[in-house]
GROMACS .gro file of C-alpha atoms in nm:
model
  231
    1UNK     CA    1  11.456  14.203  12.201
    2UNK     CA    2  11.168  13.971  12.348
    3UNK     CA    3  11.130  14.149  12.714
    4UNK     CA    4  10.809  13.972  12.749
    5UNK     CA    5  10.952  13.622  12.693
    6UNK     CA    6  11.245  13.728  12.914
    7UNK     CA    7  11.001  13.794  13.200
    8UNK     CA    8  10.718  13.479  13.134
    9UNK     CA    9  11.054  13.254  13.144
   10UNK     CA   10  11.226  13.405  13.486
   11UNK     CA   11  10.876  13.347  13.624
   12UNK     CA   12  10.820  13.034  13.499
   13UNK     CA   13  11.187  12.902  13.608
   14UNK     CA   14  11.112  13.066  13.938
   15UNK     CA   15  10.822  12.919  13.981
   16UNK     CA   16  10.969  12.523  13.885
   17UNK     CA   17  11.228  12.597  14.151
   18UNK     CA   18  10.997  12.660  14.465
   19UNK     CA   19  10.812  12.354  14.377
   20UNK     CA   20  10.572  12.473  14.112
   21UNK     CA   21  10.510  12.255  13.833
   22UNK     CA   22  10.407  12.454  13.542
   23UNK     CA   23  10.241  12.297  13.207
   24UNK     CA   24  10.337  12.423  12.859
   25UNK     CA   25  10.567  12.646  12.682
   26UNK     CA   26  10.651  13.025  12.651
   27UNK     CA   27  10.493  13.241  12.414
   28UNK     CA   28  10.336  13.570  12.291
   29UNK     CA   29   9.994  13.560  12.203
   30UNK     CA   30   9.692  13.818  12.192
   31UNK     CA   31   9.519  13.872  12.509
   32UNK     CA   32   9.169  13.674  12.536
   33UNK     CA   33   8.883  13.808  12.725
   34UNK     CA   34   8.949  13.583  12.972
   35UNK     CA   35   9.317  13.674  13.080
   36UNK     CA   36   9.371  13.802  13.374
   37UNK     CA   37   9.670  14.004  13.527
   38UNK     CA   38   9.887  13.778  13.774
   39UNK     CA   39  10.223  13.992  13.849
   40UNK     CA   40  10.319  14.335  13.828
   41UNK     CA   41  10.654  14.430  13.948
   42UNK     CA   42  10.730  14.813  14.020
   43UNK     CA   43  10.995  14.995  14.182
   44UNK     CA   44  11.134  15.333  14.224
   45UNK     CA   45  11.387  15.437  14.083
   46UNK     CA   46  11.576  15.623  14.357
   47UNK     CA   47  11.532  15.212  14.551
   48UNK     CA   48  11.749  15.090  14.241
   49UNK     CA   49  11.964  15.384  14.202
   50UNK     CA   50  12.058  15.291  14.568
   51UNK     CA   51  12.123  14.902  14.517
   52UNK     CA   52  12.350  15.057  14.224
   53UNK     CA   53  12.552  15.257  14.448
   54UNK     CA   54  12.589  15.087  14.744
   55UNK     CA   55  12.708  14.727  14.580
   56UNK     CA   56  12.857  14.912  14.252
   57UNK     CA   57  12.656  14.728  14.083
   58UNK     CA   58  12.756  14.715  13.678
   59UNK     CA   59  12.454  14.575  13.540
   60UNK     CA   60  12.245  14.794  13.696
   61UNK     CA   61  12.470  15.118  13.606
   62UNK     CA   62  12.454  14.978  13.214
   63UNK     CA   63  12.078  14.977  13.261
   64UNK     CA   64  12.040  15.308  13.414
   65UNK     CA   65  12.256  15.464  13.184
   66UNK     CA   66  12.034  15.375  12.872
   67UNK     CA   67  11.726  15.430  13.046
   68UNK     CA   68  11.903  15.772  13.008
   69UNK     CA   69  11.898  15.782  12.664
   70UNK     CA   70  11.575  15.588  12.609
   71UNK     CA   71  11.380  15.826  12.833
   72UNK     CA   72  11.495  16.185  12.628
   73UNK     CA   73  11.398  16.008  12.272
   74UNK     CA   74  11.624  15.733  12.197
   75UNK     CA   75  11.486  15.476  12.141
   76UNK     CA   76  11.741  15.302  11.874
   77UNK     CA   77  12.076  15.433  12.027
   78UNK     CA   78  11.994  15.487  12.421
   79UNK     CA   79  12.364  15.480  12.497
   80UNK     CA   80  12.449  15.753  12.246
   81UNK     CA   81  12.155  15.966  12.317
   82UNK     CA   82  12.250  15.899  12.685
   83UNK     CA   83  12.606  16.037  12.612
   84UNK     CA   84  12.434  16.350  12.428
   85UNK     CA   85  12.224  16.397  12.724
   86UNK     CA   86  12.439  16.384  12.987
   87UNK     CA   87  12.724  16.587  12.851
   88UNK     CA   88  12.415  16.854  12.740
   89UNK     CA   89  12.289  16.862  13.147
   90UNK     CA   90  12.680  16.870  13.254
   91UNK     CA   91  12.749  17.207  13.042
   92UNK     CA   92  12.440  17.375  13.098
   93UNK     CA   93  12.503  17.334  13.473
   94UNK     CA   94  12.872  17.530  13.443
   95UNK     CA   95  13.065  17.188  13.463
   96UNK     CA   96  13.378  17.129  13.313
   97UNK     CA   97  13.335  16.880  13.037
   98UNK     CA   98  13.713  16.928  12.920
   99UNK     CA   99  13.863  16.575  12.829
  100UNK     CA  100  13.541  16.438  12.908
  101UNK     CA  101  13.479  16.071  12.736
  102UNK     CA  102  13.188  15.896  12.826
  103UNK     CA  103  13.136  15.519  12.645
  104UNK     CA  104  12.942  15.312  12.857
  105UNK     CA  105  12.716  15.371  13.203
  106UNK     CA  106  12.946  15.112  13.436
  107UNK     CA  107  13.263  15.289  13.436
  108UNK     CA  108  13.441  14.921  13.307
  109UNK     CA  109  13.524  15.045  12.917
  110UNK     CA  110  13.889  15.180  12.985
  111UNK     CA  111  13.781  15.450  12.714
  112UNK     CA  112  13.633  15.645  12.970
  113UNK     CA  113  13.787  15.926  13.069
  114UNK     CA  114  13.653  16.187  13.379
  115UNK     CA  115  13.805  16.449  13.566
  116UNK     CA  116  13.788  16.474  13.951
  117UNK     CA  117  13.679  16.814  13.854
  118UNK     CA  118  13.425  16.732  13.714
  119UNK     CA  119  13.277  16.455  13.950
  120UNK     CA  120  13.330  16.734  14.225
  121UNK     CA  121  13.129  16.965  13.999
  122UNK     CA  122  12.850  16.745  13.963
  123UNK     CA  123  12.848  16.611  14.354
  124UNK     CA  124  12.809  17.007  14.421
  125UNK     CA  125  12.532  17.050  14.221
  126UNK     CA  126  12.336  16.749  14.367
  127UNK     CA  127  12.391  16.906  14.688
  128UNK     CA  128  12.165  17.123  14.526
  129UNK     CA  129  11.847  16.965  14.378
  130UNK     CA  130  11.515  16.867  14.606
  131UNK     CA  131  11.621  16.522  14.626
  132UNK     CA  132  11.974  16.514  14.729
  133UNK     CA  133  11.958  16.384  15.065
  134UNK     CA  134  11.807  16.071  14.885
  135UNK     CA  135  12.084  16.051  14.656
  136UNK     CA  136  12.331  16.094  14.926
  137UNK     CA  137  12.185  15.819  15.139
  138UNK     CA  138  12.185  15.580  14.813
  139UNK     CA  139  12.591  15.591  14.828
  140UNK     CA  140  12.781  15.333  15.068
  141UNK     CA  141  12.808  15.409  15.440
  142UNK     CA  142  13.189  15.376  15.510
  143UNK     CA  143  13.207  15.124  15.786
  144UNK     CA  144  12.851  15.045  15.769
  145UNK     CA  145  12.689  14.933  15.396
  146UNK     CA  146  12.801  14.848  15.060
  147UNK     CA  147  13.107  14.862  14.926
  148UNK     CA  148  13.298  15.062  15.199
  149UNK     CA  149  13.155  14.820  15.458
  150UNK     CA  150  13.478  14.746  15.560
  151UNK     CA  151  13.628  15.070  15.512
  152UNK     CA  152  13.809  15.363  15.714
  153UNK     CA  153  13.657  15.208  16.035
  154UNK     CA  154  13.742  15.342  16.339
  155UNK     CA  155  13.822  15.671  16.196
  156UNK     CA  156  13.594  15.992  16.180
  157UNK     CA  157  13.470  15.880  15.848
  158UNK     CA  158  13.275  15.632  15.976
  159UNK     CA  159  12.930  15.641  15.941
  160UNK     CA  160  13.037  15.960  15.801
  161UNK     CA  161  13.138  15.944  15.499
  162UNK     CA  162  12.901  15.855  15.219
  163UNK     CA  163  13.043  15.781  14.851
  164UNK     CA  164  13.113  15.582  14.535
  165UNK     CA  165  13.372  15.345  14.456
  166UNK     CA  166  13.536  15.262  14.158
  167UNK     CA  167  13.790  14.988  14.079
  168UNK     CA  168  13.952  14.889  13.763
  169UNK     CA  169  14.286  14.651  13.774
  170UNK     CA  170  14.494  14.991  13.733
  171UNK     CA  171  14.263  15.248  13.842
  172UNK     CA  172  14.082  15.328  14.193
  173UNK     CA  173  13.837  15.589  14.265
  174UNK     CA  174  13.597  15.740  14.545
  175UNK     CA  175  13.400  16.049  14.485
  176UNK     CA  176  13.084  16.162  14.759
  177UNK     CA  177  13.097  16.355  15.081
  178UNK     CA  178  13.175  16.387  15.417
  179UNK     CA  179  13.112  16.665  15.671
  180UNK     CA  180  13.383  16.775  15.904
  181UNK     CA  181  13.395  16.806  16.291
  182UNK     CA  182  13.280  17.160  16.222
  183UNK     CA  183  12.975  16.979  16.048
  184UNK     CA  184  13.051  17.130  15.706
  185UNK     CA  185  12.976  16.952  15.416
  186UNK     CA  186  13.249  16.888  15.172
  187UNK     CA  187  13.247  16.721  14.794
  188UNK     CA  188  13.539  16.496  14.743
  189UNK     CA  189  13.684  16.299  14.456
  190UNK     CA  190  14.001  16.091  14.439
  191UNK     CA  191  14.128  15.900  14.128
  192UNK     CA  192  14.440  15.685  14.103
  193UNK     CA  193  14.573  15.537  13.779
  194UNK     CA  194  14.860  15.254  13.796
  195UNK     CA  195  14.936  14.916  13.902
  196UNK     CA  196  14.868  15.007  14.301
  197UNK     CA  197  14.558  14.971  14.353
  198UNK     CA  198  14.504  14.792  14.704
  199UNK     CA  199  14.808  15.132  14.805
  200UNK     CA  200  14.508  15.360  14.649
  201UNK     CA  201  14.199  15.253  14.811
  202UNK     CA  202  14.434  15.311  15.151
  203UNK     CA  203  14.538  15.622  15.064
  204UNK     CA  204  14.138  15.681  15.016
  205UNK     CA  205  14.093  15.552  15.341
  206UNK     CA  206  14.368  15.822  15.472
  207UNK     CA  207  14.207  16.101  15.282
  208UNK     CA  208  13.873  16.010  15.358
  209UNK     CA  209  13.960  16.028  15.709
  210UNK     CA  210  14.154  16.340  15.714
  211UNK     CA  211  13.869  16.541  15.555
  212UNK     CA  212  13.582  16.378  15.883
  213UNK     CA  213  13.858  16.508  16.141
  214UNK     CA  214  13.927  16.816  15.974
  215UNK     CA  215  13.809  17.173  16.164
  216UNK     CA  216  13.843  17.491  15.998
  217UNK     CA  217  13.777  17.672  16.354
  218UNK     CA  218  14.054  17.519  16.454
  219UNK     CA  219  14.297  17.517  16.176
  220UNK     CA  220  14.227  17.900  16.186
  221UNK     CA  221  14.334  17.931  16.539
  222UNK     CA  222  14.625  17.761  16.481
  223UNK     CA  223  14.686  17.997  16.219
  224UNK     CA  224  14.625  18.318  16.481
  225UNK     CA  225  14.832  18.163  16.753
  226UNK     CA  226  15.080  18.095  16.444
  227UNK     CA  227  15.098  18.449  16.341
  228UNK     CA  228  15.070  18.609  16.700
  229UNK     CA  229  15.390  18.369  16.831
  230UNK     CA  230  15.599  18.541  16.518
  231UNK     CA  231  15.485  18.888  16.603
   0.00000   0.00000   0.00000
């Protein structure tokens, strides 16, 4: 409620930790003619949107999320005027909202519910906009960055494969893209639900792989050579 006595403290504490000893308390007071500014801390939002993504990063997510809300008019109830919004964009854009339950920005409240559909839907309309390439570079790298750091290495979906994890004690997901060795972009989305969920994010790893060594040109020859053998 006090964002400005949030902030004076961090910097205070910050300051008593590299060595700075700092007179007086903490408080809100009008400005005199004398103050001057000392700080100001700015950053985009596509730089935090990419910390988010990479590292999963709840808090962040939670923050975004109302910033939502607070941004088209909510000032009171930013998560439920975030849940407005964001089911408003999804239907205007022709994607499916069936079953769709949205409660929080992290993904953690297990009242969420969200359709691979409809993630697929909304990567494929990113794909889209003027920015995506930054959006696509703000998910984790597999066997590079972030969460997938340590993921499908070795494979074709290495530094290949960008996406977004998700990991709940019963539920494991990955949603981004990957482009194939015909260099064709494809939208993915995989969600498990159950008590395997170190058997899911393999079986990510397997898809995920698949999809970077897949080749249409080839499968299609295949399919020729198939069909020309029967004949």
């Amino acid at each position: 409620n006090r964002p400005e006595l949030v902030a004076a403290g961090t910097l205070r504490n910050r300051l008593e930790s590299g060595g700075v000893d700092v007179g007086g308390g903490i408080a809100v007071q009008p400005k005199p003619k004398s103050a001057f500014q000392i700080a100001e801390f700015k950053r985009p939002i596509a730089e935090i949107i990419s910390y988010l993504n990479k590292n999963s990063d709840n808090y962040l997510a939670e923050h975004i999320f109302k910033m939502v809300g607070a941004a088209a008019g909510g000032q009171t109830q930013t998560a439920k005027k975030s849940v407005e919004v964001i089911t408003q964009a999804l239907e205007k854009e022709g994607i499916s909202t069936e079953g769709l339950c949205i409660n929080d920005g992290s993904g953690l409240c297990r009242r969420n519910l969200f359709s691979a559909n409809t993630e697929v839907g909304l990567l494929s309309k990113a794909a889209e906009l003027p920015f995506f390439l930054e959006f696509e570079s703000s998910l984790a790298l597999a066997g590079v960055d972030g969460t997938l750091r340590k993921r499908m290495k070795g494979t074709a979906a290495e530094r290949n494969l960008h996406a977004k994890t998700g990991t709940l004690r019963n539920t494991s997901a990955l949603a981004g893209y990957v482009s194939t060795r015909d260099n064709e972009r494809l939208c993915f989305a995989f969600i498990f639900n159950g008590g395997g969920v170190g058997l899911y994010k393999l079986t990510e790893n397997e898809l995920g792989a698949c999809l970077a060594d897949f080749s249409l040109t080839e499968a299609l020859k295949e399919v020729t050579s198939h069909s020309n053998t029967s004949k």
